[in-house]
Amino acid sequence: MTEVTSGGTLYRTYSATCAGIEVVRVTVEVSITPGIGLFLVGLPDNAVRESLLRVTTAMQRNGYAVPGRKTVVNMAPADIKKEGSGYDAAIAVALLAASGQILFPEPEDCLIMGELSLDGRLRKVRGILPIAVRAAEMGYDRVIVPRESVQEASWAEGVRVFGVSDLQEMALVLGGGEAASAFEVRGRKYRPVEKVSGCDFADVAGQPFARRGMEIAASGGHNVLLCGPPGSGKSMMSKCMASILPPMTRDEAIETSMIYSVAGLLRDESGLLTSRPYRAPHHTASPAAVVGGGVRAMPGEISLAHNGVLCLDEIAQFPPSVLDVLRQPLEDRKITISRARYKVVYPASFMLVASMNPCPCGYAGEDDGRCTCSPSMIQRYRARISGPLLDRMDLNINVRAVDSASMSDSMYRESSRDIALRVARAREVQRRRFAGDGIYANAQMQPSHLQKYCTVGEEESRLLQRLADSYGLSARGYVRILKVARTVADMSGSEEIKTVHISEAAQYRFAENV
């Protein structure tokens, strides 16, 4: 919008920034009045302050003139710190339109994003996907992005997306008409892609009890802890979890891809992650790397695993400072990163798949007497994982050493594809059940869902009470047994939770070595 008065010219364009995966509108105002100088205000960081030099150089190299009068560029709202180089294009358009060098008749319905190189080309920036997706909700009809980012932006619904390579193409799009239509990108139809994993459960020897537990965990989205000696297949089964999970729905894919877009990790040519993420940080990872943080409050591993799997192999080797910060995200399924001036919230709804040895040497509980650890050593080792974190594990699975007979026995070597079909059927039952509730798996149920979907009869209630009394179950442990029992019932095709379902859920809750 242009305002011309006797004192000068005022022009506005619109851009945006991301706070987590939420989007904040940024208004770029350019005022040209009598005087000299070029000024940028509105709480910019170093990258934004440098944008004036990039923008003016790009303008000059493309045959445009820098306004010769006093020019003030304001970025509103002024109380939000502006970070990154994504505002370059919006600033350039505001300067060119305010000085009358290009025509931009309808700036109010257009959102502009992109970094400018010195020769006027537009470069990809972070956060294009969430900005494009939220644009329609913010009242915009058009989104103009760098051509490198059109694959991301094309997943947005309710807005017209234009991809441009440089300032010259930008001017054509802003002018509208037939010239602009050549740069418009059509919307995309979502097609889920089956996860291609390097691991298959057919490669795991024996372990029928552990296999069943992993299938239950995948069917309901439950957290699982595998405990057993070296070479028993814990790590391989953890890696195989990704191969039996169902493909993401469109909404899940969009939300997960938003996080990757903000982190600058969206490398897929389609501009969207279509298979569930699998993240396996090393045990030397810092708390900030795992939960998120840093100067710009970037997402960590738990958010990058959103709607997928977070694998912590040898969980007892992780520092307690890392494990303790997992407690709240496991409960709330989100993480809040607080800074002095602001806070950022990232989704973090993931399946935690962890593995560990039962003791420092790894052989406690084995019948061959190979364990060389004293009781105090074993106690200190297991104490590295706090009680509250263990209480948040839905299934605790003891994995025994594989004997020679199981090595060659093909009886339990069912493929991931066969298991995935059963998991998909159970997930479909849950999808229909929770339609409209904002969740998609039993593990995500809140108290209101438990009252509605996990009612039990008198016999089942008595069994739950006996388990609570015998094992000293916490309220959280009681609820998690009920959720796992609901999943077992779904897998068996039962609408009601029976004692057999509760019994199976309970045997995976109480592991002797954990």
Short mmCIF file of C-alpha atoms in Angstrom, two decimals:
data_model
loop_
_atom_site.label_atom_id
_atom_site.label_comp_id
_atom_site.label_asym_id
_atom_site.label_seq_id
_atom_site.Cartn_x
_atom_site.Cartn_y
_atom_site.Cartn_z
CA MET A 1 0.00 0.00 0.00
CA THR A 2 1.37 3.43 -1.00
CA GLU A 3 0.72 6.63 0.94
CA VAL A 4 1.91 9.80 -0.78
CA THR A 5 1.88 13.10 1.14
CA SER A 6 3.64 16.40 0.85
CA GLY A 7 6.22 15.04 3.26
CA GLY A 8 7.15 12.00 1.16
CA THR A 9 6.14 8.43 0.31
CA LEU A 10 5.29 5.48 2.59
CA TYR A 11 5.01 1.93 1.21
CA ARG A 12 4.33 -1.41 2.91
CA THR A 13 5.10 -5.00 1.96
CA TYR A 14 4.64 -8.15 4.02
CA SER A 15 6.92 -10.97 5.03
CA ALA A 16 6.96 -13.42 7.95
CA THR A 17 9.15 -15.15 10.50
CA CYS A 18 8.86 -18.43 12.39
CA ALA A 19 8.60 -18.81 16.17
CA GLY A 20 8.95 -22.56 16.37
CA ILE A 21 6.56 -23.70 13.64
CA GLU A 22 4.18 -20.84 14.37
CA VAL A 23 4.30 -17.91 11.97
CA VAL A 24 4.49 -14.21 12.86
CA ARG A 25 3.64 -11.55 10.28
CA VAL A 26 6.36 -8.95 9.64
CA THR A 27 5.40 -5.67 7.97
CA VAL A 28 8.17 -3.94 6.02
CA GLU A 29 7.56 -0.18 5.85
CA VAL A 30 9.64 2.11 3.64
CA SER A 31 9.42 5.87 4.10
CA ILE A 32 11.11 8.18 1.57
CA THR A 33 11.30 11.81 2.67
CA PRO A 34 13.51 14.83 1.93
CA GLY A 35 17.00 14.38 3.31
CA ILE A 36 19.83 11.90 3.00
CA GLY A 37 20.69 8.50 4.47
CA LEU A 38 19.41 4.92 4.49
CA PHE A 39 18.30 3.50 7.85
CA LEU A 40 16.95 0.16 9.08
CA VAL A 41 14.98 -0.07 12.35
CA GLY A 42 12.75 -2.64 14.03
CA LEU A 43 15.05 -4.80 16.22
CA PRO A 44 17.06 -6.46 13.41
CA ASP A 45 19.92 -8.89 14.07
CA ASN A 46 23.25 -8.72 12.25
CA ALA A 47 22.01 -10.67 9.21
CA VAL A 48 19.04 -8.33 8.80
CA ARG A 49 21.18 -5.21 9.27
CA GLU A 50 23.45 -6.48 6.50
CA SER A 51 20.45 -6.94 4.22
CA LEU A 52 20.42 -3.25 3.26
CA LEU A 53 23.84 -3.63 1.66
CA ARG A 54 22.80 -6.82 -0.14
CA VAL A 55 19.52 -5.29 -1.32
CA THR A 56 20.95 -2.01 -2.59
CA THR A 57 23.80 -3.79 -4.39
CA ALA A 58 21.34 -6.20 -6.04
CA MET A 59 19.14 -3.29 -7.10
CA GLN A 60 22.03 -1.44 -8.72
CA ARG A 61 23.35 -4.54 -10.52
CA ASN A 62 19.87 -5.09 -12.01
CA GLY A 63 19.51 -1.57 -13.36
CA TYR A 64 17.51 -0.07 -10.51
CA ALA A 65 18.43 3.07 -8.59
CA VAL A 66 18.78 3.39 -4.84
CA PRO A 67 16.50 6.19 -3.55
CA GLY A 68 18.55 9.39 -3.29
CA ARG A 69 16.53 10.84 -0.42
CA LYS A 70 16.24 9.95 3.26
CA THR A 71 14.95 6.38 3.37
CA VAL A 72 13.84 4.62 6.55
CA VAL A 73 13.06 0.89 6.50
CA ASN A 74 10.99 -0.20 9.49
CA MET A 75 10.24 -3.83 10.33
CA ALA A 76 7.16 -4.21 12.52
CA PRO A 77 6.33 -5.32 15.12
CA ALA A 78 9.41 -3.75 16.66
CA ASP A 79 9.31 -5.86 19.84
CA ILE A 80 10.10 -9.09 17.94
CA LYS A 81 13.75 -9.66 17.07
CA LYS A 82 14.16 -10.14 13.30
CA GLU A 83 16.65 -12.88 12.48
CA GLY A 84 18.00 -14.27 9.22
CA SER A 85 18.09 -13.11 5.63
CA GLY A 86 14.57 -14.06 4.57
CA TYR A 87 13.34 -10.45 4.52
CA ASP A 88 15.66 -9.32 1.70
CA ALA A 89 13.08 -9.74 -1.06
CA ALA A 90 10.33 -7.91 0.85
CA ILE A 91 12.69 -5.01 1.61
CA ALA A 92 13.79 -4.79 -2.04
CA VAL A 93 10.19 -4.76 -3.30
CA ALA A 94 9.23 -2.06 -0.79
CA LEU A 95 12.17 0.12 -1.85
CA LEU A 96 11.46 -0.33 -5.55
CA ALA A 97 7.72 0.26 -5.25
CA ALA A 98 8.11 3.26 -2.93
CA SER A 99 10.52 4.88 -5.40
CA GLY A 100 8.17 4.15 -8.33
CA GLN A 101 10.53 1.79 -10.16
CA ILE A 102 8.13 -1.19 -10.23
CA LEU A 103 4.36 -1.60 -10.12
CA PHE A 104 2.88 -3.56 -7.21
CA PRO A 105 -0.82 -2.66 -7.11
CA GLU A 106 -2.02 -5.11 -4.40
CA PRO A 107 0.64 -5.64 -1.71
CA GLU A 108 -1.91 -6.34 1.05
CA ASP A 109 -2.71 -9.86 -0.19
CA CYS A 110 0.88 -10.96 -0.89
CA LEU A 111 3.55 -12.51 1.35
CA ILE A 112 7.15 -12.25 0.11
CA MET A 113 10.10 -14.38 1.27
CA GLY A 114 13.67 -14.88 0.08
CA GLU A 115 17.32 -13.93 0.46
CA LEU A 116 18.97 -11.81 -2.23
CA SER A 117 22.42 -12.46 -3.63
CA LEU A 118 24.47 -9.51 -4.87
CA ASP A 119 23.47 -10.16 -8.48
CA GLY A 120 19.75 -10.13 -7.64
CA ARG A 121 19.07 -13.85 -7.56
CA LEU A 122 16.80 -15.22 -4.83
CA ARG A 123 18.14 -17.87 -2.50
CA LYS A 124 16.34 -20.44 -0.38
CA VAL A 125 15.69 -19.62 3.28
CA ARG A 126 14.49 -21.62 6.26
CA GLY A 127 10.86 -21.88 7.27
CA ILE A 128 9.23 -21.55 3.83
CA LEU A 129 6.85 -24.49 4.40
CA PRO A 130 5.22 -23.28 7.65
CA ILE A 131 4.99 -19.73 6.30
CA ALA A 132 3.30 -20.87 3.08
CA VAL A 133 0.95 -23.21 4.94
CA ARG A 134 -0.13 -20.51 7.42
CA ALA A 135 -0.42 -17.76 4.78
CA ALA A 136 -4.08 -18.43 4.00
CA GLU A 137 -4.97 -18.38 7.72
CA MET A 138 -3.26 -14.97 7.94
CA GLY A 139 -5.43 -13.61 5.12
CA TYR A 140 -3.03 -13.73 2.17
CA ASP A 141 -3.93 -14.86 -1.34
CA ARG A 142 -0.42 -15.03 -2.81
CA VAL A 143 3.00 -16.21 -1.63
CA ILE A 144 6.17 -15.37 -3.56
CA VAL A 145 9.21 -17.52 -2.73
CA PRO A 146 12.58 -18.36 -4.30
CA ARG A 147 12.33 -20.94 -7.07
CA GLU A 148 14.49 -23.28 -4.97
CA SER A 149 11.72 -23.31 -2.35
CA VAL A 150 8.67 -23.90 -4.55
CA GLN A 151 8.61 -27.63 -3.76
CA GLU A 152 8.04 -26.80 -0.10
CA ALA A 153 5.59 -23.97 -0.67
CA SER A 154 3.51 -25.92 -3.20
CA TRP A 155 2.05 -28.05 -0.38
CA ALA A 156 0.18 -25.02 0.97
CA GLU A 157 -3.58 -24.94 0.44
CA GLY A 158 -5.74 -21.86 -0.10
CA VAL A 159 -2.99 -19.64 -1.55
CA ARG A 160 -1.39 -19.10 -4.95
CA VAL A 161 2.33 -19.88 -4.89
CA PHE A 162 4.81 -18.18 -7.22
CA GLY A 163 8.45 -19.20 -7.59
CA VAL A 164 10.91 -16.62 -8.91
CA SER A 165 14.64 -16.74 -9.59
CA ASP A 166 15.61 -13.07 -9.42
CA LEU A 167 14.43 -9.47 -9.09
CA GLN A 168 13.42 -9.26 -12.75
CA GLU A 169 11.04 -12.21 -12.43
CA MET A 170 9.81 -10.77 -9.14
CA ALA A 171 8.81 -7.56 -10.94
CA LEU A 172 6.85 -9.56 -13.54
CA VAL A 173 4.91 -11.46 -10.86
CA LEU A 174 4.16 -8.31 -8.87
CA GLY A 175 2.73 -6.63 -11.95
CA GLY A 176 0.14 -9.42 -12.30
CA GLY A 177 -1.56 -10.49 -15.51
CA GLU A 178 -0.51 -13.23 -17.90
CA ALA A 179 3.19 -12.63 -17.26
CA ALA A 180 2.72 -13.61 -13.60
CA SER A 181 0.87 -16.85 -14.38
CA ALA A 182 4.02 -18.33 -15.93
CA PHE A 183 5.63 -18.42 -12.48
CA GLU A 184 2.66 -19.90 -10.58
CA VAL A 185 3.11 -23.38 -9.12
CA ARG A 186 0.26 -25.86 -8.91
CA GLY A 187 -0.67 -27.56 -5.64
CA ARG A 188 0.54 -31.08 -4.88
CA LYS A 189 -1.35 -34.30 -4.22
CA TYR A 190 -0.01 -36.25 -1.26
CA ARG A 191 1.08 -39.82 -1.87
CA PRO A 192 2.54 -41.62 1.16
CA VAL A 193 5.76 -43.49 0.52
CA GLU A 194 6.60 -46.77 2.20
CA LYS A 195 9.61 -46.50 4.51
CA VAL A 196 12.73 -48.05 3.00
CA SER A 197 14.77 -49.37 5.92
CA GLY A 198 18.10 -51.13 5.94
CA CYS A 199 16.84 -53.47 8.68
CA ASP A 200 14.20 -56.18 8.50
CA PHE A 201 12.80 -58.26 11.34
CA ALA A 202 13.48 -61.29 9.14
CA ASP A 203 17.16 -60.73 9.98
CA VAL A 204 16.53 -61.00 13.74
CA ALA A 205 17.14 -64.50 15.09
CA GLY A 206 14.59 -65.84 17.58
CA GLN A 207 13.24 -63.46 20.24
CA PRO A 208 9.48 -64.13 19.85
CA PHE A 209 8.68 -62.31 23.12
CA ALA A 210 10.64 -59.22 22.12
CA ARG A 211 9.20 -59.29 18.60
CA ARG A 212 5.68 -59.33 19.99
CA GLY A 213 6.51 -56.43 22.29
CA MET A 214 7.90 -54.35 19.42
CA GLU A 215 4.77 -55.04 17.37
CA ILE A 216 2.57 -53.89 20.26
CA ALA A 217 4.68 -50.75 20.66
CA ALA A 218 4.43 -49.92 16.96
CA SER A 219 0.69 -50.62 16.89
CA GLY A 220 -0.06 -48.13 19.65
CA GLY A 221 2.85 -45.68 19.41
CA HIS A 222 4.17 -46.75 22.83
CA ASN A 223 7.60 -46.16 24.37
CA VAL A 224 9.70 -49.29 24.76
CA LEU A 225 12.90 -50.24 26.61
CA LEU A 226 14.90 -53.30 25.53
CA CYS A 227 17.27 -54.77 28.13
CA GLY A 228 19.58 -57.68 27.39
CA PRO A 229 23.16 -58.87 26.90
CA PRO A 230 25.42 -57.87 24.00
CA GLY A 231 24.60 -59.62 20.74
CA SER A 232 21.01 -60.44 21.65
CA GLY A 233 19.54 -58.25 18.91
CA LYS A 234 18.47 -55.16 20.89
CA SER A 235 20.04 -52.61 18.57
CA MET A 236 18.87 -54.38 15.43
CA MET A 237 15.28 -54.56 16.65
CA SER A 238 15.43 -50.87 17.55
CA LYS A 239 16.52 -50.05 14.00
CA CYS A 240 13.84 -52.34 12.57
CA MET A 241 11.08 -50.38 14.32
CA ALA A 242 10.99 -47.86 11.47
CA SER A 243 10.31 -50.65 8.98
CA ILE A 244 6.97 -51.66 10.55
CA LEU A 245 5.44 -48.23 11.16
CA PRO A 246 2.65 -47.08 8.82
CA PRO A 247 3.24 -44.17 6.41
CA MET A 248 2.39 -40.70 7.66
CA THR A 249 -0.90 -39.06 6.80
CA ARG A 250 -0.81 -35.76 4.93
CA ASP A 251 -1.35 -33.74 8.12
CA GLU A 252 1.43 -35.63 9.92
CA ALA A 253 3.78 -35.18 6.97
CA ILE A 254 3.09 -31.44 6.79
CA GLU A 255 3.63 -30.90 10.52
CA THR A 256 6.83 -32.96 10.63
CA SER A 257 8.18 -31.29 7.49
CA MET A 258 7.51 -27.86 9.02
CA ILE A 259 9.99 -28.68 11.78
CA TYR A 260 12.61 -29.80 9.26
CA SER A 261 11.98 -26.67 7.20
CA VAL A 262 12.61 -24.42 10.21
CA ALA A 263 15.79 -26.38 10.98
CA GLY A 264 16.96 -26.10 7.36
CA LEU A 265 17.01 -29.90 7.02
CA LEU A 266 14.26 -30.41 4.45
CA ARG A 267 16.33 -31.98 1.68
CA ASP A 268 13.65 -34.14 0.02
CA GLU A 269 13.10 -33.24 -3.63
CA SER A 270 9.34 -33.35 -3.10
CA GLY A 271 9.61 -30.66 -0.42
CA LEU A 272 7.94 -32.96 2.11
CA LEU A 273 8.92 -35.85 4.36
CA THR A 274 6.66 -38.76 3.50
CA SER A 275 8.13 -41.50 5.71
CA ARG A 276 8.28 -41.35 9.49
CA PRO A 277 11.53 -39.89 10.84
CA TYR A 278 13.99 -42.10 12.69
CA ARG A 279 16.51 -40.24 14.84
CA ALA A 280 19.34 -41.94 16.72
CA PRO A 281 21.55 -39.40 18.53
CA HIS A 282 24.90 -40.52 19.94
CA HIS A 283 25.22 -40.77 23.71
CA THR A 284 27.65 -37.81 23.67
CA ALA A 285 24.88 -35.47 22.44
CA SER A 286 24.27 -32.43 24.64
CA PRO A 287 20.89 -31.57 26.22
CA ALA A 288 20.48 -28.71 23.71
CA ALA A 289 21.11 -31.08 20.80
CA VAL A 290 18.51 -33.53 22.10
CA VAL A 291 15.68 -31.22 23.17
CA GLY A 292 16.57 -28.11 21.14
CA GLY A 293 18.03 -24.72 21.91
CA GLY A 294 20.98 -22.63 20.86
CA VAL A 295 21.05 -18.94 20.02
CA ARG A 296 18.08 -19.18 17.64
CA ALA A 297 16.12 -21.81 19.62
CA MET A 298 16.36 -24.48 16.92
CA PRO A 299 14.55 -27.84 17.16
CA GLY A 300 16.42 -30.76 18.72
CA GLU A 301 16.35 -34.50 18.14
CA ILE A 302 13.05 -35.00 19.98
CA SER A 303 11.28 -32.56 17.66
CA LEU A 304 13.02 -33.92 14.56
CA ALA A 305 11.62 -37.32 15.63
CA HIS A 306 8.06 -35.91 15.78
CA ASN A 307 5.55 -38.49 14.48
CA GLY A 308 8.42 -40.97 14.27
CA VAL A 309 10.99 -42.78 16.38
CA LEU A 310 13.67 -41.50 18.75
CA CYS A 311 16.17 -44.31 19.31
CA LEU A 312 18.52 -44.11 22.29
CA ASP A 313 20.89 -47.04 21.93
CA GLU A 314 22.70 -47.85 25.19
CA ILE A 315 20.54 -45.37 27.06
CA ALA A 316 22.51 -45.87 30.29
CA GLN A 317 25.52 -44.25 28.61
CA PHE A 318 23.66 -40.97 28.11
CA PRO A 319 24.38 -38.33 30.78
CA PRO A 320 21.63 -37.95 33.40
CA SER A 321 21.32 -34.30 32.35
CA VAL A 322 20.14 -35.47 28.91
CA LEU A 323 17.81 -38.18 30.16
CA ASP A 324 16.16 -35.96 32.74
CA VAL A 325 15.12 -33.35 30.17
CA LEU A 326 13.15 -36.04 28.33
CA ARG A 327 10.60 -36.40 31.11
CA GLN A 328 8.35 -33.46 30.29
CA PRO A 329 8.34 -33.91 26.49
CA LEU A 330 7.42 -37.57 26.93
CA GLU A 331 4.39 -36.47 28.94
CA ASP A 332 3.36 -33.29 27.10
CA ARG A 333 4.45 -34.34 23.57
CA LYS A 334 5.93 -30.89 23.02
CA ILE A 335 8.96 -28.93 24.19
CA THR A 336 9.08 -25.30 25.27
CA ILE A 337 12.41 -23.50 24.81
CA SER A 338 12.50 -20.31 26.86
CA ARG A 339 14.67 -17.28 26.25
CA ALA A 340 14.84 -13.94 28.04
CA ARG A 341 12.61 -12.15 25.51
CA TYR A 342 10.53 -14.99 24.11
CA LYS A 343 9.72 -18.68 24.17
CA VAL A 344 9.34 -21.18 21.36
CA VAL A 345 7.23 -24.35 21.34
CA TYR A 346 8.05 -27.30 19.09
CA PRO A 347 5.95 -30.48 18.73
CA ALA A 348 7.66 -33.58 20.12
CA SER A 349 5.25 -36.50 19.82
CA PHE A 350 7.61 -39.41 19.27
CA MET A 351 8.04 -43.07 20.13
CA LEU A 352 11.01 -43.57 22.43
CA VAL A 353 12.81 -46.83 21.64
CA ALA A 354 15.69 -47.37 24.04
CA SER A 355 18.07 -50.24 24.69
CA MET A 356 20.55 -51.06 27.44
CA ASN A 357 22.64 -53.81 28.96
CA PRO A 358 21.49 -55.16 32.34
CA CYS A 359 24.86 -54.32 33.94
CA PRO A 360 28.28 -52.81 33.07
CA CYS A 361 29.64 -56.08 31.67
CA GLY A 362 26.30 -56.87 30.03
CA TYR A 363 25.66 -60.40 31.28
CA ALA A 364 23.68 -60.04 34.51
CA GLY A 365 20.83 -62.54 34.68
CA GLU A 366 22.37 -64.99 32.22
CA ASP A 367 22.54 -68.63 33.31
CA ASP A 368 26.18 -69.18 32.32
CA GLY A 369 27.57 -67.07 35.18
CA ARG A 370 29.62 -64.79 32.92
CA CYS A 371 28.63 -61.64 34.82
CA THR A 372 31.58 -60.18 36.73
CA CYS A 373 29.74 -57.21 38.24
CA SER A 374 29.12 -56.80 41.95
CA PRO A 375 25.60 -55.97 43.20
CA SER A 376 26.68 -52.41 43.97
CA MET A 377 28.06 -51.96 40.44
CA ILE A 378 24.79 -53.19 38.94
CA GLN A 379 22.79 -50.91 41.22
CA ARG A 380 24.85 -47.84 40.28
CA TYR A 381 24.60 -48.71 36.59
CA ARG A 382 20.82 -49.05 36.62
CA ALA A 383 20.45 -45.92 38.74
CA ARG A 384 21.72 -43.89 35.79
CA ILE A 385 18.15 -44.12 34.46
CA SER A 386 15.88 -42.36 36.92
CA GLY A 387 12.66 -43.83 38.26
CA PRO A 388 10.47 -41.11 36.71
CA LEU A 389 11.93 -41.83 33.25
CA LEU A 390 11.44 -45.59 33.65
CA ASP A 391 7.86 -44.91 34.74
CA ARG A 392 7.26 -43.30 31.34
CA MET A 393 8.24 -46.46 29.45
CA ASP A 394 5.14 -48.37 28.34
CA LEU A 395 6.87 -51.67 27.61
CA ASN A 396 9.99 -53.06 29.28
CA ILE A 397 11.30 -56.05 27.36
CA ASN A 398 13.89 -58.53 28.63
CA VAL A 399 15.90 -59.79 25.67
CA ARG A 400 17.71 -63.07 26.29
CA ALA A 401 20.90 -64.24 24.60
CA VAL A 402 20.23 -66.10 21.36
CA ASP A 403 21.07 -69.81 21.53
CA SER A 404 22.53 -71.81 18.65
CA ALA A 405 19.19 -73.42 17.81
CA SER A 406 17.52 -70.03 17.31
CA MET A 407 20.33 -68.92 15.01
CA SER A 408 19.23 -71.39 12.33
CA ASP A 409 15.52 -71.60 13.20
CA SER A 410 13.35 -69.72 10.69
CA MET A 411 10.14 -70.17 12.72
CA TYR A 412 10.19 -66.67 14.23
CA ARG A 413 11.85 -64.87 11.32
CA GLU A 414 8.76 -63.05 10.15
CA SER A 415 9.47 -60.17 7.79
CA SER A 416 8.88 -56.52 8.58
CA ARG A 417 6.38 -56.32 5.72
CA ASP A 418 4.12 -58.96 7.33
CA ILE A 419 4.34 -57.28 10.73
CA ALA A 420 3.69 -53.87 9.19
CA LEU A 421 0.40 -55.10 7.71
CA ARG A 422 -0.89 -56.02 11.18
CA VAL A 423 0.38 -52.75 12.63
CA ALA A 424 -1.42 -50.82 9.89
CA ARG A 425 -4.69 -52.61 10.69
CA ALA A 426 -4.40 -51.72 14.38
CA ARG A 427 -3.53 -48.11 13.56
CA GLU A 428 -6.53 -47.87 11.23
CA VAL A 429 -8.80 -48.93 14.12
CA GLN A 430 -7.30 -46.13 16.22
CA ARG A 431 -7.53 -43.60 13.39
CA ARG A 432 -11.26 -44.19 13.10
CA ARG A 433 -11.71 -44.15 16.86
CA PHE A 434 -9.91 -40.84 17.38
CA ALA A 435 -11.27 -39.06 14.29
CA GLY A 436 -11.82 -35.45 15.34
CA ASP A 437 -9.94 -35.83 18.65
CA GLY A 438 -6.61 -34.52 17.35
CA ILE A 439 -4.68 -37.74 18.13
CA TYR A 440 -3.98 -40.86 16.09
CA ALA A 441 -2.59 -43.51 18.48
CA ASN A 442 -3.47 -45.04 21.84
CA ALA A 443 -0.26 -43.79 23.44
CA GLN A 444 -1.47 -40.21 22.92
CA MET A 445 -4.70 -40.64 24.89
CA GLN A 446 -5.47 -38.06 27.57
CA PRO A 447 -7.62 -38.70 30.70
CA SER A 448 -10.79 -37.74 28.84
CA HIS A 449 -10.02 -40.34 26.16
CA LEU A 450 -9.36 -43.04 28.78
CA GLN A 451 -12.79 -42.53 30.31
CA LYS A 452 -14.36 -42.83 26.88
CA TYR A 453 -12.36 -45.60 25.21
CA CYS A 454 -10.77 -47.65 28.01
CA THR A 455 -13.67 -48.66 30.23
CA VAL A 456 -13.29 -52.12 31.78
CA GLY A 457 -15.60 -54.63 33.44
CA GLU A 458 -15.57 -55.75 37.08
CA GLU A 459 -13.22 -58.69 36.48
CA GLU A 460 -10.76 -56.53 34.56
CA SER A 461 -10.97 -53.83 37.23
CA ARG A 462 -10.13 -56.37 39.96
CA LEU A 463 -7.12 -57.57 37.96
CA LEU A 464 -5.85 -54.02 37.57
CA GLN A 465 -6.28 -53.44 41.30
CA ARG A 466 -4.32 -56.61 42.15
CA LEU A 467 -1.52 -55.52 39.83
CA ALA A 468 -1.44 -52.07 41.41
CA ASP A 469 -1.28 -53.53 44.92
CA SER A 470 1.26 -56.25 44.11
CA TYR A 471 3.71 -54.12 42.16
CA GLY A 472 3.16 -50.72 43.76
CA LEU A 473 2.02 -49.15 40.51
CA SER A 474 2.06 -45.39 40.27
CA ALA A 475 -0.94 -43.62 38.78
CA ARG A 476 1.09 -43.13 35.60
CA GLY A 477 2.00 -46.82 35.48
CA TYR A 478 -1.64 -47.80 35.91
CA VAL A 479 -2.67 -45.57 33.02
CA ARG A 480 0.10 -46.86 30.76
CA ILE A 481 -0.89 -50.49 31.35
CA LEU A 482 -4.43 -49.52 30.39
CA LYS A 483 -3.24 -47.84 27.18
CA VAL A 484 -1.13 -50.85 26.18
CA ALA A 485 -4.06 -53.16 26.96
CA ARG A 486 -6.22 -51.03 24.65
CA THR A 487 -3.64 -51.57 21.91
CA VAL A 488 -3.51 -55.34 22.48
CA ALA A 489 -7.31 -55.41 22.27
CA ASP A 490 -7.19 -53.48 18.99
CA MET A 491 -4.67 -55.95 17.60
CA SER A 492 -6.95 -58.86 18.46
CA GLY A 493 -10.01 -57.14 16.98
CA SER A 494 -11.77 -56.72 20.32
CA GLU A 495 -13.83 -53.62 21.06
CA GLU A 496 -13.59 -54.29 24.81
CA ILE A 497 -10.50 -54.62 27.00
CA LYS A 498 -10.43 -58.13 28.51
CA THR A 499 -8.31 -59.71 31.24
CA VAL A 500 -6.10 -61.42 28.65
CA HIS A 501 -5.25 -58.03 27.15
CA ILE A 502 -4.43 -56.54 30.56
CA SER A 503 -2.32 -59.58 31.48
CA GLU A 504 -0.22 -59.27 28.33
CA ALA A 505 0.23 -55.54 28.88
CA ALA A 506 1.30 -56.19 32.48
CA GLN A 507 3.95 -58.76 31.59
CA TYR A 508 5.65 -56.16 29.41
CA ARG A 509 5.45 -53.60 32.21
CA PHE A 510 7.34 -55.55 34.86
CA ALA A 511 10.76 -56.61 33.59
CA GLU A 512 13.11 -58.23 36.11
CA ASN A 513 16.32 -56.62 34.81
CA VAL A 514 15.01 -53.05 34.55
#
